[in-house]
Short mmCIF file of C-alpha atoms in Angstrom, two decimals:
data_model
loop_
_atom_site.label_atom_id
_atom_site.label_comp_id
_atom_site.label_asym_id
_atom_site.label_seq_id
_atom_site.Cartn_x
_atom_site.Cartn_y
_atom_site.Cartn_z
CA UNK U 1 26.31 -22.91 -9.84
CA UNK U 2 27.90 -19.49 -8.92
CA UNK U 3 30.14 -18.67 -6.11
CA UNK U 4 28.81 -17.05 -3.34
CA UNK U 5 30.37 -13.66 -2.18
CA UNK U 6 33.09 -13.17 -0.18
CA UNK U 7 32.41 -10.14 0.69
CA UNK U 8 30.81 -9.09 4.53
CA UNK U 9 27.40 -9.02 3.79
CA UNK U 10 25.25 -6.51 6.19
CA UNK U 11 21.99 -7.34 7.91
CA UNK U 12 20.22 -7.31 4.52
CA UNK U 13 21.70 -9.13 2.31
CA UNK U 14 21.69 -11.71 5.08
CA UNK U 15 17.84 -11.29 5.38
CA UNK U 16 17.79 -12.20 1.45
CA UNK U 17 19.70 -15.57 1.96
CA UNK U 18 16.94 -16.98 4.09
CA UNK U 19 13.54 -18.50 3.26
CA UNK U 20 11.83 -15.54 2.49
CA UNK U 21 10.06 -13.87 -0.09
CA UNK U 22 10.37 -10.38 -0.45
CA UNK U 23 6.57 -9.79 -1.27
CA UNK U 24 6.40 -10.63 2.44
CA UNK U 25 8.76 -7.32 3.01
CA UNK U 26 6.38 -5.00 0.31
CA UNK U 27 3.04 -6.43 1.42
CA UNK U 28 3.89 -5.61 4.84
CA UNK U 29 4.77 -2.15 4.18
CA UNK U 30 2.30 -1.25 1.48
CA UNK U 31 -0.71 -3.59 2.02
CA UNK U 32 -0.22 -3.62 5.85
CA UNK U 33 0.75 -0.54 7.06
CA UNK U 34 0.53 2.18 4.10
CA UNK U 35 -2.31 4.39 3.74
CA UNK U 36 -3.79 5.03 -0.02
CA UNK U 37 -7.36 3.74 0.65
CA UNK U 38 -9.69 6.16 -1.69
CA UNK U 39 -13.19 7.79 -0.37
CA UNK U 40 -15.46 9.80 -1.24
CA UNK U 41 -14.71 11.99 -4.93
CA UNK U 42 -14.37 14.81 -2.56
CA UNK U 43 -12.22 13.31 -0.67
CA UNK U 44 -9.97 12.39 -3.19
CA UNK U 45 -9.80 15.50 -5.09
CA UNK U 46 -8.41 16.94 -2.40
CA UNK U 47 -5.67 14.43 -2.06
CA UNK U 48 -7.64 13.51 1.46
CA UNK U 49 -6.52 16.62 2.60
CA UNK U 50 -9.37 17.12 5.17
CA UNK U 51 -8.54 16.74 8.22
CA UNK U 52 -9.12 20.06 9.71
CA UNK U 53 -11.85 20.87 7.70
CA UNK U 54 -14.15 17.69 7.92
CA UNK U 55 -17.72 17.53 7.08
CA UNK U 56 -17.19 14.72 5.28
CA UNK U 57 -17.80 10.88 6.64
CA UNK U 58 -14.14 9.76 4.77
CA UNK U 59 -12.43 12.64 6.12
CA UNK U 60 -12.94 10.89 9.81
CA UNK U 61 -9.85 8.50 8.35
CA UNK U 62 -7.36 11.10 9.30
CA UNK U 63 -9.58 13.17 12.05
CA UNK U 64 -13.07 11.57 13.61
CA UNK U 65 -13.49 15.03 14.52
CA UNK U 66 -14.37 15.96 11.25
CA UNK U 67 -17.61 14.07 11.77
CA UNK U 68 -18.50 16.82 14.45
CA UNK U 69 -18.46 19.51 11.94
CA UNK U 70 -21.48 18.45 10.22
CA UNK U 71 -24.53 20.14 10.53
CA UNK U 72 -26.71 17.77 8.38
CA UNK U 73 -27.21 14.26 7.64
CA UNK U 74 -25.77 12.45 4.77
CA UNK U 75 -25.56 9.42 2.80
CA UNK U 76 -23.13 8.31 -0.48
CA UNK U 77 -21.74 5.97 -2.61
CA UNK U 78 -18.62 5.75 -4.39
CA UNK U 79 -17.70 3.92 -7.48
CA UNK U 80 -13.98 3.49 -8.58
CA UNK U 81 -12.57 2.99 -11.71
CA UNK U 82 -8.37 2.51 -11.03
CA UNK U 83 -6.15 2.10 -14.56
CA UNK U 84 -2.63 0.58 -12.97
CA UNK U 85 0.30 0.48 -15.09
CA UNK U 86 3.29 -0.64 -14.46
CA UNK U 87 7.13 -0.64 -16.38
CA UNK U 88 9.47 -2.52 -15.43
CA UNK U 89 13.46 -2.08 -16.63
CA UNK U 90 16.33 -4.43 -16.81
CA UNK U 91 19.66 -3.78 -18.70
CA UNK U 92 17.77 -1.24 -20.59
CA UNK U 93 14.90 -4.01 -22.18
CA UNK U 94 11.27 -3.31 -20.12
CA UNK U 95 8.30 -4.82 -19.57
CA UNK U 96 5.08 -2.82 -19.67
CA UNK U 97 1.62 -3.61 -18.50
CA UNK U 98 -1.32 -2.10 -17.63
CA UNK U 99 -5.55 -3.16 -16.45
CA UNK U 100 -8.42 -1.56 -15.22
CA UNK U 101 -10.18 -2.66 -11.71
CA UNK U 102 -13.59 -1.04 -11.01
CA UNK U 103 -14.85 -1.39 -7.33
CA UNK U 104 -17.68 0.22 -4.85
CA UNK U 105 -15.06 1.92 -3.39
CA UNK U 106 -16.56 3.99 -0.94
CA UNK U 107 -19.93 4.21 1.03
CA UNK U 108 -20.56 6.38 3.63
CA UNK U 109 -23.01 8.50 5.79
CA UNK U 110 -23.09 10.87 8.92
CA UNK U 111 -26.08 10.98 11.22
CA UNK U 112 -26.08 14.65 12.84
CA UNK U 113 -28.15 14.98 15.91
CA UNK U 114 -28.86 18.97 16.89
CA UNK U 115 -28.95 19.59 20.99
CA UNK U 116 -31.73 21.87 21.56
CA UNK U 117 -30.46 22.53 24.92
CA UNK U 118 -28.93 25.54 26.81
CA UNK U 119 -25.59 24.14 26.85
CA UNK U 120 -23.09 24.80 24.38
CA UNK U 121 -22.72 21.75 23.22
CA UNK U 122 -24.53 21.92 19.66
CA UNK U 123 -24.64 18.67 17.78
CA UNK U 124 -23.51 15.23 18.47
CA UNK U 125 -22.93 12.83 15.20
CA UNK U 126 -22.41 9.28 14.31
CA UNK U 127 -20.33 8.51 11.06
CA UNK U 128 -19.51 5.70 9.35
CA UNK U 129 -17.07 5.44 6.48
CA UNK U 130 -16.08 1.97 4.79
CA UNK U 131 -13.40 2.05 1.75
CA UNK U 132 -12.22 -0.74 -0.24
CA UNK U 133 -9.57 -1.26 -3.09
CA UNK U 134 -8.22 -3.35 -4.90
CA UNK U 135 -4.54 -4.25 -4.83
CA UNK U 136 -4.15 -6.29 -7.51
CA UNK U 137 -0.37 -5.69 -9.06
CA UNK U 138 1.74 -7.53 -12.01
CA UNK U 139 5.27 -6.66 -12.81
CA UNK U 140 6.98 -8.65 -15.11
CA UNK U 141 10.61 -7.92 -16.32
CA UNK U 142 11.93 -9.03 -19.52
CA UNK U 143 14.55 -12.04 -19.48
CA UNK U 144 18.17 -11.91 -21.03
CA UNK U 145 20.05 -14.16 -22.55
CA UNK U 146 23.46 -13.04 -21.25
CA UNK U 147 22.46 -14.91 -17.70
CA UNK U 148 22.44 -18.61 -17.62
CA UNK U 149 22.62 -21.20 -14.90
CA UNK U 150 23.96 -24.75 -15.48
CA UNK U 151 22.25 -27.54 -13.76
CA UNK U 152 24.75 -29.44 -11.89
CA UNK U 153 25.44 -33.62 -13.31
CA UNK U 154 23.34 -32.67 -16.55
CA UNK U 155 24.19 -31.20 -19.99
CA UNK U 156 21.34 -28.40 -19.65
CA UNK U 157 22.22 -25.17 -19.13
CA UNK U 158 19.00 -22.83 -18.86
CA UNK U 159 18.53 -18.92 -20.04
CA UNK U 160 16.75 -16.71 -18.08
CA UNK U 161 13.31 -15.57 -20.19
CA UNK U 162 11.48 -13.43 -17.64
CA UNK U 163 10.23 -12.61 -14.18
CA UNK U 164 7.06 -11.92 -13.12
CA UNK U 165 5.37 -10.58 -9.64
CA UNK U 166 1.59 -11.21 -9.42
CA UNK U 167 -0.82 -10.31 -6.75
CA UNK U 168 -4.32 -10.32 -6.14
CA UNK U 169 -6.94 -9.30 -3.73
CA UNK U 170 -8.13 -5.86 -1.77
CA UNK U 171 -8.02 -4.16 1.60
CA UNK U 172 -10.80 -2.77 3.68
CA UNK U 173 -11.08 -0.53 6.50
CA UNK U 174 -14.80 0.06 7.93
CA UNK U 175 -14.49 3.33 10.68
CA UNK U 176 -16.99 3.94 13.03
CA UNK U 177 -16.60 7.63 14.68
CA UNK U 178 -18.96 10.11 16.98
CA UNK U 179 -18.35 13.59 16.84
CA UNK U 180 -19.67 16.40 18.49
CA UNK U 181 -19.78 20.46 18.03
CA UNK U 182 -18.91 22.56 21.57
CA UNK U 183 -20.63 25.91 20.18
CA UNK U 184 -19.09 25.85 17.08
CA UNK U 185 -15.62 26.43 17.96
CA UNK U 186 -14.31 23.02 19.03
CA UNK U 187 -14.85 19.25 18.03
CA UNK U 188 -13.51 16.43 19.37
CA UNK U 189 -14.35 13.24 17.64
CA UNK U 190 -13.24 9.18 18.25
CA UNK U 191 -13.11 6.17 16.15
CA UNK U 192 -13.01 2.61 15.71
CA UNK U 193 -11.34 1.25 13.03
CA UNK U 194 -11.66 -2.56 11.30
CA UNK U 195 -9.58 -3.61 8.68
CA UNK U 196 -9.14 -6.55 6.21
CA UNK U 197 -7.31 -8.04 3.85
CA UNK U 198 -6.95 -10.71 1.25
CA UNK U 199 -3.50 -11.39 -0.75
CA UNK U 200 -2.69 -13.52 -3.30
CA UNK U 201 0.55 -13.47 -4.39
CA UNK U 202 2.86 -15.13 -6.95
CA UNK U 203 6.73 -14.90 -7.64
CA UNK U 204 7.42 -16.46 -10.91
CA UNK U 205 10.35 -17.13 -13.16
CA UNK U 206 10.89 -18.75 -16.69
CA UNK U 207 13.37 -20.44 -18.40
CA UNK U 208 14.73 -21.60 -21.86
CA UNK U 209 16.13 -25.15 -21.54
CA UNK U 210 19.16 -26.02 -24.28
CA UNK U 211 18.19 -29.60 -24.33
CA UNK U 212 14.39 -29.23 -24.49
CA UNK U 213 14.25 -26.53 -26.67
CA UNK U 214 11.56 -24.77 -24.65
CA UNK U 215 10.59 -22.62 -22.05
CA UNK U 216 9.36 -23.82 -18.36
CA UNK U 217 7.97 -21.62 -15.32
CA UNK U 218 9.39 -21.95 -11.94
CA UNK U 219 7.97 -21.07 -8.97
CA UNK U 220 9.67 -19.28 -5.93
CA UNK U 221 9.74 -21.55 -2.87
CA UNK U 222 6.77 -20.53 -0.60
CA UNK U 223 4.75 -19.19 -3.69
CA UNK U 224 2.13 -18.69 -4.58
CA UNK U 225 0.49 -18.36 -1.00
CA UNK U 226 -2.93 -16.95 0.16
CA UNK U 227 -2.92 -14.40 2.88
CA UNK U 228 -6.33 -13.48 4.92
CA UNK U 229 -5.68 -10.83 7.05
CA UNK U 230 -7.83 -8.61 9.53
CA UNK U 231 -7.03 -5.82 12.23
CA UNK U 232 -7.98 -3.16 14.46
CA UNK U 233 -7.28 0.27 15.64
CA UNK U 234 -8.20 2.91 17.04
CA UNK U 235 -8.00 6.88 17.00
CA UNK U 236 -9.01 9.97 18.19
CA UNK U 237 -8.86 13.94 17.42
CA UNK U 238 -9.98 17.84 18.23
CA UNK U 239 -10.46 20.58 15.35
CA UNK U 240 -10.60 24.30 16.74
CA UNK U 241 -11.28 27.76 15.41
CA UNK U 242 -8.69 30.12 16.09
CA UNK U 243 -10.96 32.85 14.38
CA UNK U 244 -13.62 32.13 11.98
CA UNK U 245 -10.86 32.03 8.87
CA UNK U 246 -8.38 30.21 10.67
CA UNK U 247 -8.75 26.30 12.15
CA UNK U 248 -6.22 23.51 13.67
CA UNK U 249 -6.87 19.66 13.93
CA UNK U 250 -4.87 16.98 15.63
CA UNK U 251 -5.36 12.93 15.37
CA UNK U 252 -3.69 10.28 16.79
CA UNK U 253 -4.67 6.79 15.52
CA UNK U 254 -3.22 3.62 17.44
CA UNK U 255 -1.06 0.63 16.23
CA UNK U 256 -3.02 -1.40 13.73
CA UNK U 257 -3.08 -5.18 15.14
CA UNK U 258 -3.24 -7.45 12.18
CA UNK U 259 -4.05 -11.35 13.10
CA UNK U 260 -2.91 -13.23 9.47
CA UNK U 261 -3.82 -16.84 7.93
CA UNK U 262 -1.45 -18.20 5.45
CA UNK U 263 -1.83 -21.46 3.12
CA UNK U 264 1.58 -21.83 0.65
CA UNK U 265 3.16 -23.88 -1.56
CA UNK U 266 5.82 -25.68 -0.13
CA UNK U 267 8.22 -27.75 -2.70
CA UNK U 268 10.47 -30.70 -1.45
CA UNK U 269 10.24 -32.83 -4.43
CA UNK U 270 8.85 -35.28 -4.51
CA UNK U 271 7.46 -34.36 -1.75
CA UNK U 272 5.86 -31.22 -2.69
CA UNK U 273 2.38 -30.22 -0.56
CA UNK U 274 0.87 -27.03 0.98
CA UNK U 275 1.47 -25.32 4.66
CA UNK U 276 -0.42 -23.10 6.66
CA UNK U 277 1.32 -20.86 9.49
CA UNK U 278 -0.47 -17.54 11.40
CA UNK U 279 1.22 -14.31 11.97
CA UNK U 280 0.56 -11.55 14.45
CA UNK U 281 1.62 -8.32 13.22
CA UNK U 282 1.57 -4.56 14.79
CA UNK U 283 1.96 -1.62 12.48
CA UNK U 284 3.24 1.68 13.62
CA UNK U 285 0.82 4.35 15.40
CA UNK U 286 0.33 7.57 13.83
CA UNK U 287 -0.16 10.81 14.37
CA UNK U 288 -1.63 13.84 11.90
CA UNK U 289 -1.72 17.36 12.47
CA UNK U 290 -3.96 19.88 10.84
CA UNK U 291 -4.46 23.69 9.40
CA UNK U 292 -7.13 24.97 7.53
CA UNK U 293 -8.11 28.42 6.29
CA UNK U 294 -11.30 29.40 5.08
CA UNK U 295 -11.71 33.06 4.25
CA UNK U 296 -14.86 33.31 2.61
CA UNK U 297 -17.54 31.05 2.17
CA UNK U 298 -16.61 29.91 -1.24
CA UNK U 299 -13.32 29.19 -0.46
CA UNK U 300 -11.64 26.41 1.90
CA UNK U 301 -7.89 25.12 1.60
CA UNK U 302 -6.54 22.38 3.73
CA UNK U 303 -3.05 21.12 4.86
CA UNK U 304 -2.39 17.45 6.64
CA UNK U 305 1.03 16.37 8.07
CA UNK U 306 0.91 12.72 8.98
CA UNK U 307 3.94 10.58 10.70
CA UNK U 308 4.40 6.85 11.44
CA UNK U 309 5.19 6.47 15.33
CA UNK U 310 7.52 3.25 15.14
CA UNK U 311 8.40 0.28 12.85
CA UNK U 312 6.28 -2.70 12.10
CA UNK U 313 6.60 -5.72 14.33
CA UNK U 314 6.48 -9.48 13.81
CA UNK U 315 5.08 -11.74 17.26
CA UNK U 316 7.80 -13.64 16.74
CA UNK U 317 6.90 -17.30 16.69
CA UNK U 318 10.48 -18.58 14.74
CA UNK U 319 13.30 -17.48 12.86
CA UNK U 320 11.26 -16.19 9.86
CA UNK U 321 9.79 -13.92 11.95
CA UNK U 322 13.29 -12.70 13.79
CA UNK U 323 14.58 -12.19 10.80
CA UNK U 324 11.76 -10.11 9.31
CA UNK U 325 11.86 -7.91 12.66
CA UNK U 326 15.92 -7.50 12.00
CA UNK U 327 15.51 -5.77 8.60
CA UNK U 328 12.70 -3.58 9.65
CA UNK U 329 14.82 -2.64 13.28
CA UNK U 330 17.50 -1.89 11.03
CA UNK U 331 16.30 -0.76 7.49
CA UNK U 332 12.61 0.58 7.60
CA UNK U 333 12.59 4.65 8.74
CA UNK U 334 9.86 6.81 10.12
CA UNK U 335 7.18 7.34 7.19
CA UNK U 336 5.80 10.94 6.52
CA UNK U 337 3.10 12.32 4.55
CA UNK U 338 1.74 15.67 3.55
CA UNK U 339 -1.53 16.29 1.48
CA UNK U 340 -2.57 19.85 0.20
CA UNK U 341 -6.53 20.30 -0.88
CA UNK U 342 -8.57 22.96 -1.72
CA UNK U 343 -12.43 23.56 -3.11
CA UNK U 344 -13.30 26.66 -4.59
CA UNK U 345 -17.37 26.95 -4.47
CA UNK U 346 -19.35 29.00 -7.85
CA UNK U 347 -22.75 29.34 -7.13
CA UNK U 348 -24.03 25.27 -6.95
CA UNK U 349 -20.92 24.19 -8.40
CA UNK U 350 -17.59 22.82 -6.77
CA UNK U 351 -13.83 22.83 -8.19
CA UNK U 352 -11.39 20.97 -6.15
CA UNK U 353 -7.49 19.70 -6.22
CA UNK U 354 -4.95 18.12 -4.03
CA UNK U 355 -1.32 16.99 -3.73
CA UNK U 356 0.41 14.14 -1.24
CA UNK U 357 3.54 13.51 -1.31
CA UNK U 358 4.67 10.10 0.67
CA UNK U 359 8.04 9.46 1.76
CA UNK U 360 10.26 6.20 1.14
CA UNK U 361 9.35 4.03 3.99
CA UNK U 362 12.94 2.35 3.91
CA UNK U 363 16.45 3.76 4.45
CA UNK U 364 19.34 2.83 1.66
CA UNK U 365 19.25 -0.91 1.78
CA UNK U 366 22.52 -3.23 0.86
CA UNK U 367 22.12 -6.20 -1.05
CA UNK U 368 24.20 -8.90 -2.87
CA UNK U 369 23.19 -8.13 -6.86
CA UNK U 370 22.98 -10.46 -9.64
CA UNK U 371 24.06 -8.96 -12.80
CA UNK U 372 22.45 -10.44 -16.29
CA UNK U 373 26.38 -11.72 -16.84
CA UNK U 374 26.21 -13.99 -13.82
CA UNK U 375 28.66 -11.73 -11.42
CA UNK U 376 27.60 -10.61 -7.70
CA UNK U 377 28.42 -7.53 -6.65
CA UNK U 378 27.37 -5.41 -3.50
CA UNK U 379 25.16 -2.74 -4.11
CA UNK U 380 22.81 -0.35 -2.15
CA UNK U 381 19.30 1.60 -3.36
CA UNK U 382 17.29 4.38 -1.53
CA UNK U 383 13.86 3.30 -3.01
CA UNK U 384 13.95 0.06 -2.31
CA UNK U 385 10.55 -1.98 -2.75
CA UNK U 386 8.13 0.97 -2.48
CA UNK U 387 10.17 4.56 -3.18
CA UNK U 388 8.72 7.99 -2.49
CA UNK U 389 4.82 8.45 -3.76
CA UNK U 390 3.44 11.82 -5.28
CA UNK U 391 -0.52 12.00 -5.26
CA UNK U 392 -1.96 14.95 -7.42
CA UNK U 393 -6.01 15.07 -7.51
CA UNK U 394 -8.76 17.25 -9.82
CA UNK U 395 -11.94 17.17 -8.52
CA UNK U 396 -15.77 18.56 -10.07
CA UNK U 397 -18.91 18.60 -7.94
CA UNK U 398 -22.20 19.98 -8.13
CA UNK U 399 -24.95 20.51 -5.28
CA UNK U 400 -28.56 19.86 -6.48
CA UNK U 401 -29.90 21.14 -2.87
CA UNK U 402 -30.27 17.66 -1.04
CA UNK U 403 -28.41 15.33 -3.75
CA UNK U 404 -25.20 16.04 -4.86
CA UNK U 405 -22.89 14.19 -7.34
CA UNK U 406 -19.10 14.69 -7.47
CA UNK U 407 -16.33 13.68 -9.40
CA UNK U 408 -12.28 12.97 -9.18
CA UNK U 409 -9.08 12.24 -11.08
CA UNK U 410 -6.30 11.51 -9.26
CA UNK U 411 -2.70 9.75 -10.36
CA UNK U 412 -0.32 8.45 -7.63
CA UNK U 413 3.15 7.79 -9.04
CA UNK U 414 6.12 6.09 -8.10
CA UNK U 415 9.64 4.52 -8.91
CA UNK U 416 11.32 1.85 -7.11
CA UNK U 417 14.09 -1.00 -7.42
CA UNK U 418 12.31 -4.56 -7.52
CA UNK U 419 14.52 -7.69 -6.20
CA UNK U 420 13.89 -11.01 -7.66
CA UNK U 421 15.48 -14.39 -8.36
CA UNK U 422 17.27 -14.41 -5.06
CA UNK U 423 16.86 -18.58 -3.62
CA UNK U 424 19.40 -19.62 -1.11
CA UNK U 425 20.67 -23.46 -1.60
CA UNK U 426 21.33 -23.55 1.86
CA UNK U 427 17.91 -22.68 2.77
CA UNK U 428 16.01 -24.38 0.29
CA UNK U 429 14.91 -21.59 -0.70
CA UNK U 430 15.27 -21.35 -4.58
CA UNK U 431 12.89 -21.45 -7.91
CA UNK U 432 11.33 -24.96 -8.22
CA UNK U 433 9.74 -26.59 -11.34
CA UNK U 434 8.81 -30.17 -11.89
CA UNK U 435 12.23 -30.90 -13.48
CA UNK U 436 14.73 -28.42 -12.12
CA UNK U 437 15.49 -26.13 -9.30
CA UNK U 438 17.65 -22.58 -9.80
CA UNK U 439 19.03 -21.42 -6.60
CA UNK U 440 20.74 -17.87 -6.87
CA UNK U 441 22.87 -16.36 -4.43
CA UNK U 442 22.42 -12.51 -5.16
CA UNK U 443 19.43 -10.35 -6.44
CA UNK U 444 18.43 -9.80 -10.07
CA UNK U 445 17.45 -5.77 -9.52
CA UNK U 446 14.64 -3.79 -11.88
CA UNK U 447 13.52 -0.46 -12.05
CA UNK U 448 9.84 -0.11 -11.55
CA UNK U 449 7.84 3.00 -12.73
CA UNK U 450 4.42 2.79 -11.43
CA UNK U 451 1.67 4.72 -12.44
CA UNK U 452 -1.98 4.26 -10.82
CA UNK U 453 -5.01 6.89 -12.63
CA UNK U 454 -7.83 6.76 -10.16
CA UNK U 455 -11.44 7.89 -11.71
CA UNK U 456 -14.04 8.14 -8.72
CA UNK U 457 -18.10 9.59 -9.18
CA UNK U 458 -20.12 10.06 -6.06
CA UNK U 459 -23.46 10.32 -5.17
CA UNK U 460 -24.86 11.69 -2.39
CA UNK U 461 -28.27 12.24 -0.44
CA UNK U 462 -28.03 15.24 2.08
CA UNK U 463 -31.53 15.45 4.53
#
């Protein structure tokens, strides 16, 4: 069994000693309160760069004003084709693996009702915009024989073969939004949003035992677990004309309230079993502002600043909960975004490209590391869990008069440092099989490179 450290450990590396898993940390930051849901191809072309330009039911994500901009009815569906692959490093051995998901991602229609009144006011629209996808995710990291843990009163000593993370499931978000044109200058817009969620996750590790001669899977105390999730917010916006080339948008979109129903694996041999707990959790609010230019008819480029208002925010209902609160009160940092699109129109045909860039929703976070020779060491990493995300998106369309079909490409990448093996004694927290438990006191540490190629084709009725 190895020493623990003697050194002071900070907030963090207390937060790792506990009986947590730290898929609880990245689901709650990616699955919970990150963005990424796809729409239309349009829409993702662009990089979902819309917000000041709208027209389009998915652009009333990031303004509901957008739906006020339309001056026709619509109706589409989606279909997306997502290649993930992910790499995963360890004392310079990886681990690559990639699959395909393909998913009705998108579906989506604006009803646009003209006033023929005297008033100003010109149209009033409905839109609604649902978007699915899938967040199924495996990293594995190859094992290495230089780390080994004894089991204590036996002659076994066991090798470490491999780690794997493995989730499965999607996220939804259905957005209801009316929108309506004040003589073609200004539109204001509002939404409701609904969201959902299903997770299921694993944390697994494997062994090679000296005295079997063969290789055995543990799994990570509370793992895997089953996660159904659903939420609601809300948000509102205004787009206005400063001239006929020149337009500004603003959105603000509330806290998302997620209401959460676990079932895990709980291991006490030999009294292993399941347990079920809820969890209330509130995501930050956030706020986008807009500019768009559109100097001729064929030509419209688009610029979207987003920022997270707060930190996400356990109801706390025990200690697991404090302690998840403490790390994100003291390690999680306000989240930006910025998306660039633009379509270029020839004749009935429609070129289009984007790029996001995403910042690291975490601030340098200290840990106690595991090295593959058995030592702990403190240690500290900027892209921790998640790291900084770069979005660039192609886009081709073409406009048949009253159906149109588009298409996208777009690759979101990122690089990150992935904690594992970490299982407390003292908290029971460890790697369990049906013959042995491993209980480390520091962090094995990968590096991730993540690569997700997004393929979506739209069709659309306009009438």
């Amino acid at each position: 069994m190895l020493k623990k450290s003697i050194s002071i450990l900070s907030i963090s590396a207390f937060f790792f000693a506990q009986a947590q898993n730290v898929t609880v940390l990245r689901n709650t930051m990616d699955v919970y309160s990150g963005g990424g849901l796809q729409g239309t191809a349009k829409y993702n072309a662009m990089a979902g760069s819309m917000g000041a330009l709208g027209g389009d039911a998915s652009a009333a994500v990031t303004n509901p004003a957008g739906v006020g901009v339309a001056i026709s009815s619509s109706i589409s569906g989606t279909l997306a084709i997502n290649n993930i692959n992910n790499k995963s490093t360890l004392a310079g051995a990886s681990k690559e693996y990639s699959f395909n998901k393909t998913d009705l991602g998108n579906i989506g229609g604006i009803a646009s009702f003209q006033l023929l009144t005297e008033t100003p006011w010109k149209f009033v629209n409905i839109g609604v915009n649902y978007s699915s996808k899938s967040i199924e995710d495996y990293v594995e990291t190859p094992g290495n024989n230089n780390l080994t843990y004894s089991i204590p009163a036996t002659a076994d000593v066991l090798t470490y073969a491999g780690h794997a993370f493995n989730r499965y499931g999607n996220v939804s978000k259905m957005n209801i939004a009316i929108g309506a044109n004040y003589d073609n200058q200004i539109y204001i817009g509002g939404g409701l949003n609904f969201h959902g969620a299903q997770i299921d996750q694993y944390d697994s590790a494997a062994f090679y035992s000296a005295v079997d001669k063969k290789i055995d899977y543990y799994e990570k105390q509370d793992t895997p677990y089953s996660e159904t999730s659903s939420g609601f917010s809300a948000n509102v916006g205004i787009i206005g004309k400063i001239s006929q080339e020149f337009r500004l948008g603003a959105a603000l979109e509330t806290p998302t309230w997620w209401t959460m129903e676990r079932v895990y694996n709980y291991y006490s041999s030999p009294n292993d079993g399941t347990a079920a707990e809820d969890r209330k959790l509130t995501t930050p609010m956030k706020a986008t502002l807009s500019a768009a230019m559109v100097p001729t008819k064929n030509l419209a480029v688009n610029v979207d600043y987003t920022v997270g208002l707060g930190k996400p925010k356990y109801k706390v209902y025990g200690g697991a909960e404090t302690e998840l609160n403490n790390f994100y009160k003291e390690y999680s940092q306000t989240t930006s975004e910025i998306k660039i699109g633009a379509e270029y129109r020839i004749k009935n045909f429609r070129l289009r490209g984007g790029y996001g860039y995403e910042s690291n929703p975490t601030k340098t976070v200290n840990l106690t590391e595991l090295t593959v020779n058995g030592n702990l060491k403190d240690a500290s990493y900027s892209n921790f869990l998640l790291g900084e995300r770069n979005t660039l998106g192609l886009g081709l369309g073409y406009d048949f008069g009253s159906v149109f079909l588009d298409f996208a490409y777009q690759n979101v990448s990122s690089e990150y440092k992935n904690p594992f093996l970490k299982g407390d004694a003292a908290y029971n927290a460890g790697y369990f099989s049906n013959k042995y438990i491993v209980e480390y006191d520091g962090s094995l540490v990968s590096n991730v490179k993540r690569n997700l190629n997004n393929y979506s084709i739209t069709l659309g009725w306009k009438f």
